[in-house]
Amino acid sequence: MTHVEDELTSQPECWTRAAAQAAGYAEVLPAPGERAAIVGCGTSYFMAQAAAALRESAGQGETDAFAASEFPYGRAYDRVVALTRSGTTTEVIDLLGRLKGRTPTTAITAGPDTPVRTAADHLAVLDFADERSVVQTRFATTALTLLRAHLGLHPGTAVADARTALAEPLPEDLVDCAQFTFLGRGWTVGLANEAGLKMREASLSWAEAYPAMEYRHGPISVTTSGTATWMFGDAPDGLAEQVRGTGALWITGALDPLAELVRAQRLAVAVAASRGLDPDQPRHLTRSVILTH
């Protein structure tokens, strides 16, 4: 078993622990009514997108998501939350340093004994979800689970659905597809983006992601037989029929959307195996991006 396989199968237990710890971090995560930004790089940025959309749609306060390198320093926030598995990513550490003394910051991390300890004002530590793999799986979903629980939006079905996602076979013929498209709405757009990234990182697949309603505005033109189109959450009316009309394989996301992401992680590993690739050794990638200045 690869590291990534071992780590992704532990997600139900990690989510349970994170949800139980959420109350203990309530004072350092955005309070209702605060104007907040959530930042990250790569996978953490896509989790930030999902968390920001969840929080704002729940009426808990204006919430933006940014890649750490693209943060708008001219905007005022009551709190900035940074997602960083390693605690060493250059763009995140630089951002936290620039905000020091100006804006309260909290880092959600698996690596507390790293530069993030002094860069951030507060830490939420998920060291039990740390990973050996370059490709993120359990840390990302566990960080999002912590935020969902903090918002009161972690459903009781999520962990059970994650177990189902790990136990049930993948849809027939899915591994043999040549192109993968993931769709979302609202907070699940971030999950769709992350599913596409997992396919590219682990299996070198042609993978894309879009807001579901935007898919009709051009991207559907390259959909054909050999394409899998996977919906995270409820699909817009008529979209499934339109996709099937192209000859593509339509995948309905029937589980909690975060559990659907677990299924997509499994797909990335399965496609990698079918192509003779090692998902623990993704091409041109390292576990943390540390830049020299």
PDB file of C-alpha atoms in Angstrom:
ATOM      1  CA  MET A   1       0.000   0.000   0.000  1.00  0.00           C
ATOM      2  CA  THR A   2       1.297   3.473  -0.865  1.00  0.00           C
ATOM      3  CA  HIS A   3       1.489   6.240   1.742  1.00  0.00           C
ATOM      4  CA  VAL A   4      -1.332   8.103   0.057  1.00  0.00           C
ATOM      5  CA  GLU A   5      -3.581   5.022   0.107  1.00  0.00           C
ATOM      6  CA  ASP A   6      -2.876   4.445   3.781  1.00  0.00           C
ATOM      7  CA  GLU A   7      -3.538   8.090   4.614  1.00  0.00           C
ATOM      8  CA  LEU A   8      -6.726   8.514   2.630  1.00  0.00           C
ATOM      9  CA  THR A   9      -8.289   5.454   4.279  1.00  0.00           C
ATOM     10  CA  SER A  10      -7.814   7.012   7.736  1.00  0.00           C
ATOM     11  CA  GLN A  11     -10.021  10.016   6.999  1.00  0.00           C
ATOM     12  CA  PRO A  12     -13.164   8.947   8.900  1.00  0.00           C
ATOM     13  CA  GLU A  13     -11.171   8.683  12.133  1.00  0.00           C
ATOM     14  CA  CYS A  14      -9.391  11.989  11.469  1.00  0.00           C
ATOM     15  CA  TRP A  15     -12.676  13.781  10.814  1.00  0.00           C
ATOM     16  CA  THR A  16     -14.147  12.446  14.038  1.00  0.00           C
ATOM     17  CA  ARG A  17     -11.189  13.792  16.027  1.00  0.00           C
ATOM     18  CA  ALA A  18     -11.241  17.175  14.298  1.00  0.00           C
ATOM     19  CA  ALA A  19     -14.960  17.670  14.874  1.00  0.00           C
ATOM     20  CA  ALA A  20     -14.507  16.843  18.557  1.00  0.00           C
ATOM     21  CA  GLN A  21     -11.707  19.424  18.870  1.00  0.00           C
ATOM     22  CA  ALA A  22     -13.481  22.283  17.091  1.00  0.00           C
ATOM     23  CA  ALA A  23     -14.968  23.802  20.238  1.00  0.00           C
ATOM     24  CA  GLY A  24     -11.496  24.087  21.737  1.00  0.00           C
ATOM     25  CA  TYR A  25     -10.397  26.356  18.887  1.00  0.00           C
ATOM     26  CA  ALA A  26     -13.514  28.549  18.832  1.00  0.00           C
ATOM     27  CA  GLU A  27     -11.666  31.598  20.191  1.00  0.00           C
ATOM     28  CA  VAL A  28      -9.019  31.579  17.439  1.00  0.00           C
ATOM     29  CA  LEU A  29     -11.276  30.879  14.454  1.00  0.00           C
ATOM     30  CA  PRO A  30     -13.559  33.504  12.864  1.00  0.00           C
ATOM     31  CA  ALA A  31     -16.496  34.455  15.061  1.00  0.00           C
ATOM     32  CA  PRO A  32     -19.966  35.111  13.600  1.00  0.00           C
ATOM     33  CA  GLY A  33     -20.065  38.554  12.052  1.00  0.00           C
ATOM     34  CA  GLU A  34     -16.321  38.929  11.584  1.00  0.00           C
ATOM     35  CA  ARG A  35     -14.939  39.722   8.155  1.00  0.00           C
ATOM     36  CA  ALA A  36     -12.521  36.912   7.408  1.00  0.00           C
ATOM     37  CA  ALA A  37     -10.134  35.659   4.764  1.00  0.00           C
ATOM     38  CA  ILE A  38      -8.919  32.070   4.405  1.00  0.00           C
ATOM     39  CA  VAL A  39      -5.686  31.440   2.514  1.00  0.00           C
ATOM     40  CA  GLY A  40      -3.541  28.560   1.364  1.00  0.00           C
ATOM     41  CA  CYS A  41      -1.520  27.162  -1.515  1.00  0.00           C
ATOM     42  CA  GLY A  42      -2.437  24.311  -3.829  1.00  0.00           C
ATOM     43  CA  THR A  43      -4.797  21.894  -2.105  1.00  0.00           C
ATOM     44  CA  SER A  44      -5.056  24.202   0.919  1.00  0.00           C
ATOM     45  CA  TYR A  45      -6.234  27.026  -1.339  1.00  0.00           C
ATOM     46  CA  PHE A  46      -9.058  24.868  -2.677  1.00  0.00           C
ATOM     47  CA  MET A  47     -10.066  23.933   0.890  1.00  0.00           C
ATOM     48  CA  ALA A  48     -10.024  27.653   1.656  1.00  0.00           C
ATOM     49  CA  GLN A  49     -12.426  28.230  -1.242  1.00  0.00           C
ATOM     50  CA  ALA A  50     -14.819  25.630   0.126  1.00  0.00           C
ATOM     51  CA  ALA A  51     -14.648  26.925   3.703  1.00  0.00           C
ATOM     52  CA  ALA A  52     -15.121  30.554   2.674  1.00  0.00           C
ATOM     53  CA  ALA A  53     -18.187  29.764   0.581  1.00  0.00           C
ATOM     54  CA  LEU A  54     -19.664  27.666   3.404  1.00  0.00           C
ATOM     55  CA  ARG A  55     -19.170  30.380   6.005  1.00  0.00           C
ATOM     56  CA  GLU A  56     -20.549  33.220   3.933  1.00  0.00           C
ATOM     57  CA  SER A  57     -23.537  31.240   2.650  1.00  0.00           C
ATOM     58  CA  ALA A  58     -24.382  30.352   6.263  1.00  0.00           C
ATOM     59  CA  GLY A  59     -24.657  34.058   7.073  1.00  0.00           C
ATOM     60  CA  GLN A  60     -21.699  34.028   9.471  1.00  0.00           C
ATOM     61  CA  GLY A  61     -19.817  36.875   7.844  1.00  0.00           C
ATOM     62  CA  GLU A  62     -18.187  38.065   4.655  1.00  0.00           C
ATOM     63  CA  THR A  63     -15.448  35.569   3.838  1.00  0.00           C
ATOM     64  CA  ASP A  64     -12.899  35.586   1.025  1.00  0.00           C
ATOM     65  CA  ALA A  65     -10.468  32.914  -0.125  1.00  0.00           C
ATOM     66  CA  PHE A  66      -7.097  33.620  -1.701  1.00  0.00           C
ATOM     67  CA  ALA A  67      -4.000  31.849  -2.844  1.00  0.00           C
ATOM     68  CA  ALA A  68      -1.452  33.067  -0.308  1.00  0.00           C
ATOM     69  CA  SER A  69       0.650  34.661  -3.041  1.00  0.00           C
ATOM     70  CA  GLU A  70      -2.335  36.727  -4.238  1.00  0.00           C
ATOM     71  CA  PHE A  71      -3.553  38.152  -0.922  1.00  0.00           C
ATOM     72  CA  PRO A  72      -4.810  41.770  -1.248  1.00  0.00           C
ATOM     73  CA  TYR A  73      -2.991  43.555   1.563  1.00  0.00           C
ATOM     74  CA  GLY A  74      -5.037  46.709   1.020  1.00  0.00           C
ATOM     75  CA  ARG A  75      -8.202  45.025   2.334  1.00  0.00           C
ATOM     76  CA  ALA A  76      -9.156  45.010   5.998  1.00  0.00           C
ATOM     77  CA  TYR A  77     -10.113  41.768   7.746  1.00  0.00           C
ATOM     78  CA  ASP A  78     -10.965  40.931  11.334  1.00  0.00           C
ATOM     79  CA  ARG A  79      -9.072  37.641  11.051  1.00  0.00           C
ATOM     80  CA  VAL A  80      -7.061  35.719   8.476  1.00  0.00           C
ATOM     81  CA  VAL A  81      -6.922  31.921   8.646  1.00  0.00           C
ATOM     82  CA  ALA A  82      -4.065  30.139   6.873  1.00  0.00           C
ATOM     83  CA  LEU A  83      -4.154  26.457   5.969  1.00  0.00           C
ATOM     84  CA  THR A  84      -0.672  24.925   5.840  1.00  0.00           C
ATOM     85  CA  ARG A  85       0.004  21.227   6.316  1.00  0.00           C
ATOM     86  CA  SER A  86       3.757  21.552   6.697  1.00  0.00           C
ATOM     87  CA  GLY A  87       3.934  24.950   8.376  1.00  0.00           C
ATOM     88  CA  THR A  88       6.834  25.809   6.088  1.00  0.00           C
ATOM     89  CA  THR A  89       5.319  26.980   2.771  1.00  0.00           C
ATOM     90  CA  THR A  90       7.082  30.193   1.811  1.00  0.00           C
ATOM     91  CA  GLU A  91       4.078  32.155   0.531  1.00  0.00           C
ATOM     92  CA  VAL A  92       2.069  31.397   3.680  1.00  0.00           C
ATOM     93  CA  ILE A  93       4.894  32.248   6.083  1.00  0.00           C
ATOM     94  CA  ASP A  94       5.579  35.507   4.216  1.00  0.00           C
ATOM     95  CA  LEU A  95       1.886  36.470   4.335  1.00  0.00           C
ATOM     96  CA  LEU A  96       1.606  35.784   8.066  1.00  0.00           C
ATOM     97  CA  GLY A  97       4.741  37.811   8.674  1.00  0.00           C
ATOM     98  CA  ARG A  98       3.368  40.803   6.786  1.00  0.00           C
ATOM     99  CA  LEU A  99       0.123  40.684   8.750  1.00  0.00           C
ATOM    100  CA  LYS A 100       1.839  40.421  12.144  1.00  0.00           C
ATOM    101  CA  GLY A 101       0.630  43.222  14.399  1.00  0.00           C
ATOM    102  CA  ARG A 102      -1.961  44.362  11.836  1.00  0.00           C
ATOM    103  CA  THR A 103      -4.519  41.564  11.564  1.00  0.00           C
ATOM    104  CA  PRO A 104      -5.093  38.596  13.905  1.00  0.00           C
ATOM    105  CA  THR A 105      -4.024  35.367  12.221  1.00  0.00           C
ATOM    106  CA  THR A 106      -4.612  31.683  12.876  1.00  0.00           C
ATOM    107  CA  ALA A 107      -2.820  28.850  11.121  1.00  0.00           C
ATOM    108  CA  ILE A 108      -4.365  25.395  10.837  1.00  0.00           C
ATOM    109  CA  THR A 109      -1.389  23.082  10.531  1.00  0.00           C
ATOM    110  CA  ALA A 110      -0.029  19.591  11.064  1.00  0.00           C
ATOM    111  CA  GLY A 111       3.467  20.967  11.715  1.00  0.00           C
ATOM    112  CA  PRO A 112       3.431  23.172  14.812  1.00  0.00           C
ATOM    113  CA  ASP A 113       7.193  22.998  15.418  1.00  0.00           C
ATOM    114  CA  THR A 114       7.984  24.847  12.200  1.00  0.00           C
ATOM    115  CA  PRO A 115       8.237  28.509  11.133  1.00  0.00           C
ATOM    116  CA  VAL A 116       4.447  28.855  11.344  1.00  0.00           C
ATOM    117  CA  ARG A 117       4.677  28.768  15.159  1.00  0.00           C
ATOM    118  CA  THR A 118       6.149  32.262  15.297  1.00  0.00           C
ATOM    119  CA  ALA A 119       4.625  33.569  12.060  1.00  0.00           C
ATOM    120  CA  ALA A 120       0.980  33.123  13.123  1.00  0.00           C
ATOM    121  CA  ASP A 121      -0.675  34.603  16.192  1.00  0.00           C
ATOM    122  CA  HIS A 122      -2.521  31.362  16.962  1.00  0.00           C
ATOM    123  CA  LEU A 123      -2.344  27.721  15.891  1.00  0.00           C
ATOM    124  CA  ALA A 124      -4.969  25.021  15.435  1.00  0.00           C
ATOM    125  CA  VAL A 125      -2.916  21.832  15.429  1.00  0.00           C
ATOM    126  CA  LEU A 126      -4.046  18.739  13.518  1.00  0.00           C
ATOM    127  CA  ASP A 127      -0.830  16.751  13.885  1.00  0.00           C
ATOM    128  CA  PHE A 128      -2.768  13.473  13.907  1.00  0.00           C
ATOM    129  CA  ALA A 129      -3.690  14.201  10.269  1.00  0.00           C
ATOM    130  CA  ASP A 130      -0.122  14.788   9.100  1.00  0.00           C
ATOM    131  CA  GLU A 131       1.051  12.858   6.048  1.00  0.00           C
ATOM    132  CA  ARG A 132       4.200  11.329   4.590  1.00  0.00           C
ATOM    133  CA  SER A 133       2.839  11.608   1.057  1.00  0.00           C
ATOM    134  CA  VAL A 134       3.494  14.611  -1.155  1.00  0.00           C
ATOM    135  CA  VAL A 135      -0.106  14.370  -2.355  1.00  0.00           C
ATOM    136  CA  GLN A 136      -2.470  15.775   0.281  1.00  0.00           C
ATOM    137  CA  THR A 137      -5.557  13.824   1.258  1.00  0.00           C
ATOM    138  CA  ARG A 138      -6.413  13.524   4.950  1.00  0.00           C
ATOM    139  CA  PHE A 139      -4.902  16.785   6.195  1.00  0.00           C
ATOM    140  CA  ALA A 140      -6.904  18.823   3.695  1.00  0.00           C
ATOM    141  CA  THR A 141     -10.240  17.188   4.440  1.00  0.00           C
ATOM    142  CA  THR A 142      -9.575  17.168   8.185  1.00  0.00           C
ATOM    143  CA  ALA A 143      -8.825  20.904   8.173  1.00  0.00           C
ATOM    144  CA  LEU A 144     -12.062  21.520   6.288  1.00  0.00           C
ATOM    145  CA  THR A 145     -13.908  19.286   8.745  1.00  0.00           C
ATOM    146  CA  LEU A 146     -12.562  21.381  11.630  1.00  0.00           C
ATOM    147  CA  LEU A 147     -13.921  24.504   9.952  1.00  0.00           C
ATOM    148  CA  ARG A 148     -17.252  22.860   9.114  1.00  0.00           C
ATOM    149  CA  ALA A 149     -17.637  21.807  12.733  1.00  0.00           C
ATOM    150  CA  HIS A 150     -16.676  25.288  13.949  1.00  0.00           C
ATOM    151  CA  LEU A 151     -19.437  26.692  11.732  1.00  0.00           C
ATOM    152  CA  GLY A 152     -21.939  24.123  13.018  1.00  0.00           C
ATOM    153  CA  LEU A 153     -22.069  22.650   9.492  1.00  0.00           C
ATOM    154  CA  HIS A 154     -20.447  19.248  10.017  1.00  0.00           C
ATOM    155  CA  PRO A 155     -23.324  16.822   9.387  1.00  0.00           C
ATOM    156  CA  GLY A 156     -23.622  13.621  11.338  1.00  0.00           C
ATOM    157  CA  THR A 157     -23.677  11.697   8.070  1.00  0.00           C
ATOM    158  CA  ALA A 158     -20.274  12.891   6.843  1.00  0.00           C
ATOM    159  CA  VAL A 159     -18.130  10.294   8.603  1.00  0.00           C
ATOM    160  CA  ALA A 160     -20.480   7.441   7.703  1.00  0.00           C
ATOM    161  CA  ASP A 161     -20.488   8.635   4.089  1.00  0.00           C
ATOM    162  CA  ALA A 162     -16.684   8.703   4.099  1.00  0.00           C
ATOM    163  CA  ARG A 163     -16.660   5.076   5.220  1.00  0.00           C
ATOM    164  CA  THR A 164     -19.058   4.274   2.385  1.00  0.00           C
ATOM    165  CA  ALA A 165     -16.801   6.121  -0.078  1.00  0.00           C
ATOM    166  CA  LEU A 166     -13.892   3.945   1.030  1.00  0.00           C
ATOM    167  CA  ALA A 167     -15.802   0.660   0.980  1.00  0.00           C
ATOM    168  CA  GLU A 168     -17.882   0.772  -2.190  1.00  0.00           C
ATOM    169  CA  PRO A 169     -16.365  -0.066  -5.594  1.00  0.00           C
ATOM    170  CA  LEU A 170     -15.712   2.834  -7.927  1.00  0.00           C
ATOM    171  CA  PRO A 171     -18.235   3.184 -10.771  1.00  0.00           C
ATOM    172  CA  GLU A 172     -17.658   0.722 -13.587  1.00  0.00           C
ATOM    173  CA  ASP A 173     -15.451   1.936 -16.452  1.00  0.00           C
ATOM    174  CA  LEU A 174     -14.440   5.092 -14.549  1.00  0.00           C
ATOM    175  CA  VAL A 175     -10.746   4.179 -14.280  1.00  0.00           C
ATOM    176  CA  ASP A 176     -10.549   3.693 -18.049  1.00  0.00           C
ATOM    177  CA  CYS A 177     -11.679   7.226 -18.898  1.00  0.00           C
ATOM    178  CA  ALA A 178      -9.183   9.514 -20.603  1.00  0.00           C
ATOM    179  CA  GLN A 179     -10.542  12.845 -19.355  1.00  0.00           C
ATOM    180  CA  PHE A 180     -12.054  13.820 -16.000  1.00  0.00           C
ATOM    181  CA  THR A 181     -14.224  16.847 -15.295  1.00  0.00           C
ATOM    182  CA  PHE A 182     -15.424  17.761 -11.802  1.00  0.00           C
ATOM    183  CA  LEU A 183     -18.299  20.151 -11.164  1.00  0.00           C
ATOM    184  CA  GLY A 184     -19.512  21.941  -8.051  1.00  0.00           C
ATOM    185  CA  ARG A 185     -21.895  24.606  -6.817  1.00  0.00           C
ATOM    186  CA  GLY A 186     -21.296  26.997  -3.933  1.00  0.00           C
ATOM    187  CA  TRP A 187     -18.855  25.480  -1.470  1.00  0.00           C
ATOM    188  CA  THR A 188     -18.392  22.346  -3.556  1.00  0.00           C
ATOM    189  CA  VAL A 189     -16.666  24.299  -6.341  1.00  0.00           C
ATOM    190  CA  GLY A 190     -13.561  24.200  -4.132  1.00  0.00           C
ATOM    191  CA  LEU A 191     -13.959  20.440  -3.752  1.00  0.00           C
ATOM    192  CA  ALA A 192     -14.285  20.026  -7.514  1.00  0.00           C
ATOM    193  CA  ASN A 193     -11.101  22.060  -7.987  1.00  0.00           C
ATOM    194  CA  GLU A 194      -9.311  19.822  -5.497  1.00  0.00           C
ATOM    195  CA  ALA A 195     -10.555  16.626  -7.171  1.00  0.00           C
ATOM    196  CA  GLY A 196      -9.131  17.843 -10.461  1.00  0.00           C
ATOM    197  CA  LEU A 197      -5.811  18.632  -8.801  1.00  0.00           C
ATOM    198  CA  LYS A 198      -5.639  15.150  -7.247  1.00  0.00           C
ATOM    199  CA  MET A 199      -6.098  13.563 -10.668  1.00  0.00           C
ATOM    200  CA  ARG A 200      -3.357  15.698 -12.175  1.00  0.00           C
ATOM    201  CA  GLU A 201      -0.897  15.182  -9.290  1.00  0.00           C
ATOM    202  CA  ALA A 202      -1.312  11.474  -8.682  1.00  0.00           C
ATOM    203  CA  SER A 203      -2.136  10.099 -12.129  1.00  0.00           C
ATOM    204  CA  LEU A 204      -1.032  12.764 -14.656  1.00  0.00           C
ATOM    205  CA  SER A 205      -4.603  12.833 -15.960  1.00  0.00           C
ATOM    206  CA  TRP A 206      -6.327  15.394 -18.126  1.00  0.00           C
ATOM    207  CA  ALA A 207      -8.578  16.791 -15.406  1.00  0.00           C
ATOM    208  CA  GLU A 208     -10.598  19.982 -15.157  1.00  0.00           C
ATOM    209  CA  ALA A 209     -13.046  21.589 -12.727  1.00  0.00           C
ATOM    210  CA  TYR A 210     -15.773  24.197 -13.117  1.00  0.00           C
ATOM    211  CA  PRO A 211     -18.792  25.693 -11.400  1.00  0.00           C
ATOM    212  CA  ALA A 212     -21.600  23.486 -12.682  1.00  0.00           C
ATOM    213  CA  MET A 213     -23.567  26.244 -14.384  1.00  0.00           C
ATOM    214  CA  GLU A 214     -20.422  27.493 -16.135  1.00  0.00           C
ATOM    215  CA  TYR A 215     -19.752  24.090 -17.650  1.00  0.00           C
ATOM    216  CA  ARG A 216     -22.302  24.747 -20.405  1.00  0.00           C
ATOM    217  CA  HIS A 217     -20.490  27.951 -21.367  1.00  0.00           C
ATOM    218  CA  GLY A 218     -17.753  26.321 -23.410  1.00  0.00           C
ATOM    219  CA  PRO A 219     -16.118  23.413 -21.523  1.00  0.00           C
ATOM    220  CA  ILE A 220     -18.845  20.938 -22.436  1.00  0.00           C
ATOM    221  CA  SER A 221     -17.675  21.262 -26.047  1.00  0.00           C
ATOM    222  CA  VAL A 222     -14.723  18.914 -25.379  1.00  0.00           C
ATOM    223  CA  THR A 223     -16.856  16.347 -23.548  1.00  0.00           C
ATOM    224  CA  THR A 224     -17.222  13.070 -25.429  1.00  0.00           C
ATOM    225  CA  SER A 225     -17.038   9.311 -24.990  1.00  0.00           C
ATOM    226  CA  GLY A 226     -14.084   8.602 -22.749  1.00  0.00           C
ATOM    227  CA  THR A 227     -14.902  11.612 -20.564  1.00  0.00           C
ATOM    228  CA  ALA A 228     -16.131  11.267 -16.980  1.00  0.00           C
ATOM    229  CA  THR A 229     -18.101  14.208 -15.606  1.00  0.00           C
ATOM    230  CA  TRP A 230     -18.505  14.059 -11.824  1.00  0.00           C
ATOM    231  CA  MET A 231     -20.913  16.294  -9.926  1.00  0.00           C
ATOM    232  CA  PHE A 232     -20.226  17.262  -6.298  1.00  0.00           C
ATOM    233  CA  GLY A 233     -23.607  17.947  -4.709  1.00  0.00           C
ATOM    234  CA  ASP A 234     -26.898  18.603  -6.470  1.00  0.00           C
ATOM    235  CA  ALA A 235     -26.694  19.098 -10.230  1.00  0.00           C
ATOM    236  CA  PRO A 236     -28.513  21.889 -12.085  1.00  0.00           C
ATOM    237  CA  ASP A 237     -31.693  20.714 -13.775  1.00  0.00           C
ATOM    238  CA  GLY A 238     -31.063  19.037 -17.109  1.00  0.00           C
ATOM    239  CA  LEU A 239     -27.263  18.977 -16.878  1.00  0.00           C
ATOM    240  CA  ALA A 240     -26.952  15.210 -16.392  1.00  0.00           C
ATOM    241  CA  GLU A 241     -29.036  14.538 -19.488  1.00  0.00           C
ATOM    242  CA  GLN A 242     -27.049  17.051 -21.510  1.00  0.00           C
ATOM    243  CA  VAL A 243     -23.741  15.463 -20.478  1.00  0.00           C
ATOM    244  CA  ARG A 244     -24.982  11.950 -21.229  1.00  0.00           C
ATOM    245  CA  GLY A 245     -26.001  13.215 -24.651  1.00  0.00           C
ATOM    246  CA  THR A 246     -22.321  13.876 -25.419  1.00  0.00           C
ATOM    247  CA  GLY A 247     -21.485  10.214 -24.811  1.00  0.00           C
ATOM    248  CA  ALA A 248     -19.708  10.989 -21.535  1.00  0.00           C
ATOM    249  CA  LEU A 249     -19.979   9.024 -18.304  1.00  0.00           C
ATOM    250  CA  TRP A 250     -22.012  11.032 -15.747  1.00  0.00           C
ATOM    251  CA  ILE A 251     -21.192  10.436 -12.064  1.00  0.00           C
ATOM    252  CA  THR A 252     -23.760  11.573  -9.509  1.00  0.00           C
ATOM    253  CA  GLY A 253     -22.405  12.711  -6.168  1.00  0.00           C
ATOM    254  CA  ALA A 254     -24.849  10.975  -3.847  1.00  0.00           C
ATOM    255  CA  LEU A 255     -22.744  11.175  -0.654  1.00  0.00           C
ATOM    256  CA  ASP A 256     -21.791  14.147   1.486  1.00  0.00           C
ATOM    257  CA  PRO A 257     -19.649  16.234  -0.879  1.00  0.00           C
ATOM    258  CA  LEU A 258     -16.546  15.879   1.278  1.00  0.00           C
ATOM    259  CA  ALA A 259     -17.004  12.096   1.163  1.00  0.00           C
ATOM    260  CA  GLU A 260     -17.315  12.380  -2.621  1.00  0.00           C
ATOM    261  CA  LEU A 261     -13.854  13.949  -2.558  1.00  0.00           C
ATOM    262  CA  VAL A 262     -12.611  10.804  -0.802  1.00  0.00           C
ATOM    263  CA  ARG A 263     -14.011   8.775  -3.712  1.00  0.00           C
ATOM    264  CA  ALA A 264     -12.172  11.055  -6.129  1.00  0.00           C
ATOM    265  CA  GLN A 265      -8.935  10.550  -4.170  1.00  0.00           C
ATOM    266  CA  ARG A 266      -9.407   6.800  -4.548  1.00  0.00           C
ATOM    267  CA  LEU A 267      -9.952   7.284  -8.261  1.00  0.00           C
ATOM    268  CA  ALA A 268      -6.691   9.222  -8.594  1.00  0.00           C
ATOM    269  CA  VAL A 269      -4.788   6.380  -6.934  1.00  0.00           C
ATOM    270  CA  ALA A 270      -6.563   3.743  -9.030  1.00  0.00           C
ATOM    271  CA  VAL A 271      -5.821   5.552 -12.296  1.00  0.00           C
ATOM    272  CA  ALA A 272      -2.188   5.966 -11.240  1.00  0.00           C
ATOM    273  CA  ALA A 273      -1.953   2.232 -10.598  1.00  0.00           C
ATOM    274  CA  SER A 274      -3.525   1.430 -13.964  1.00  0.00           C
ATOM    275  CA  ARG A 275      -0.871   3.587 -15.658  1.00  0.00           C
ATOM    276  CA  GLY A 276       2.053   2.149 -13.698  1.00  0.00           C
ATOM    277  CA  LEU A 277       2.627   5.385 -11.771  1.00  0.00           C
ATOM    278  CA  ASP A 278       3.636   5.792  -8.124  1.00  0.00           C
ATOM    279  CA  PRO A 279       1.257   8.334  -6.523  1.00  0.00           C
ATOM    280  CA  ASP A 280       3.776   8.826  -3.697  1.00  0.00           C
ATOM    281  CA  GLN A 281       6.252  10.238  -6.226  1.00  0.00           C
ATOM    282  CA  PRO A 282       4.326  12.842  -8.267  1.00  0.00           C
ATOM    283  CA  ARG A 283       6.268  14.421 -11.078  1.00  0.00           C
ATOM    284  CA  HIS A 284       8.027  17.744 -10.334  1.00  0.00           C
ATOM    285  CA  LEU A 285       6.402  18.086  -6.884  1.00  0.00           C
ATOM    286  CA  THR A 286       7.699  18.304  -3.312  1.00  0.00           C
ATOM    287  CA  ARG A 287       5.832  18.018  -0.019  1.00  0.00           C
ATOM    288  CA  SER A 288       6.258  21.728   0.707  1.00  0.00           C
ATOM    289  CA  VAL A 289       7.231  24.593  -1.582  1.00  0.00           C
ATOM    290  CA  ILE A 290      10.057  26.495   0.110  1.00  0.00           C
ATOM    291  CA  LEU A 291      11.455  29.343  -1.983  1.00  0.00           C
ATOM    292  CA  THR A 292      14.803  31.102  -1.654  1.00  0.00           C
ATOM    293  CA  HIS A 293      14.714  34.885  -1.774  1.00  0.00           C
TER     294      HIS A 293
END
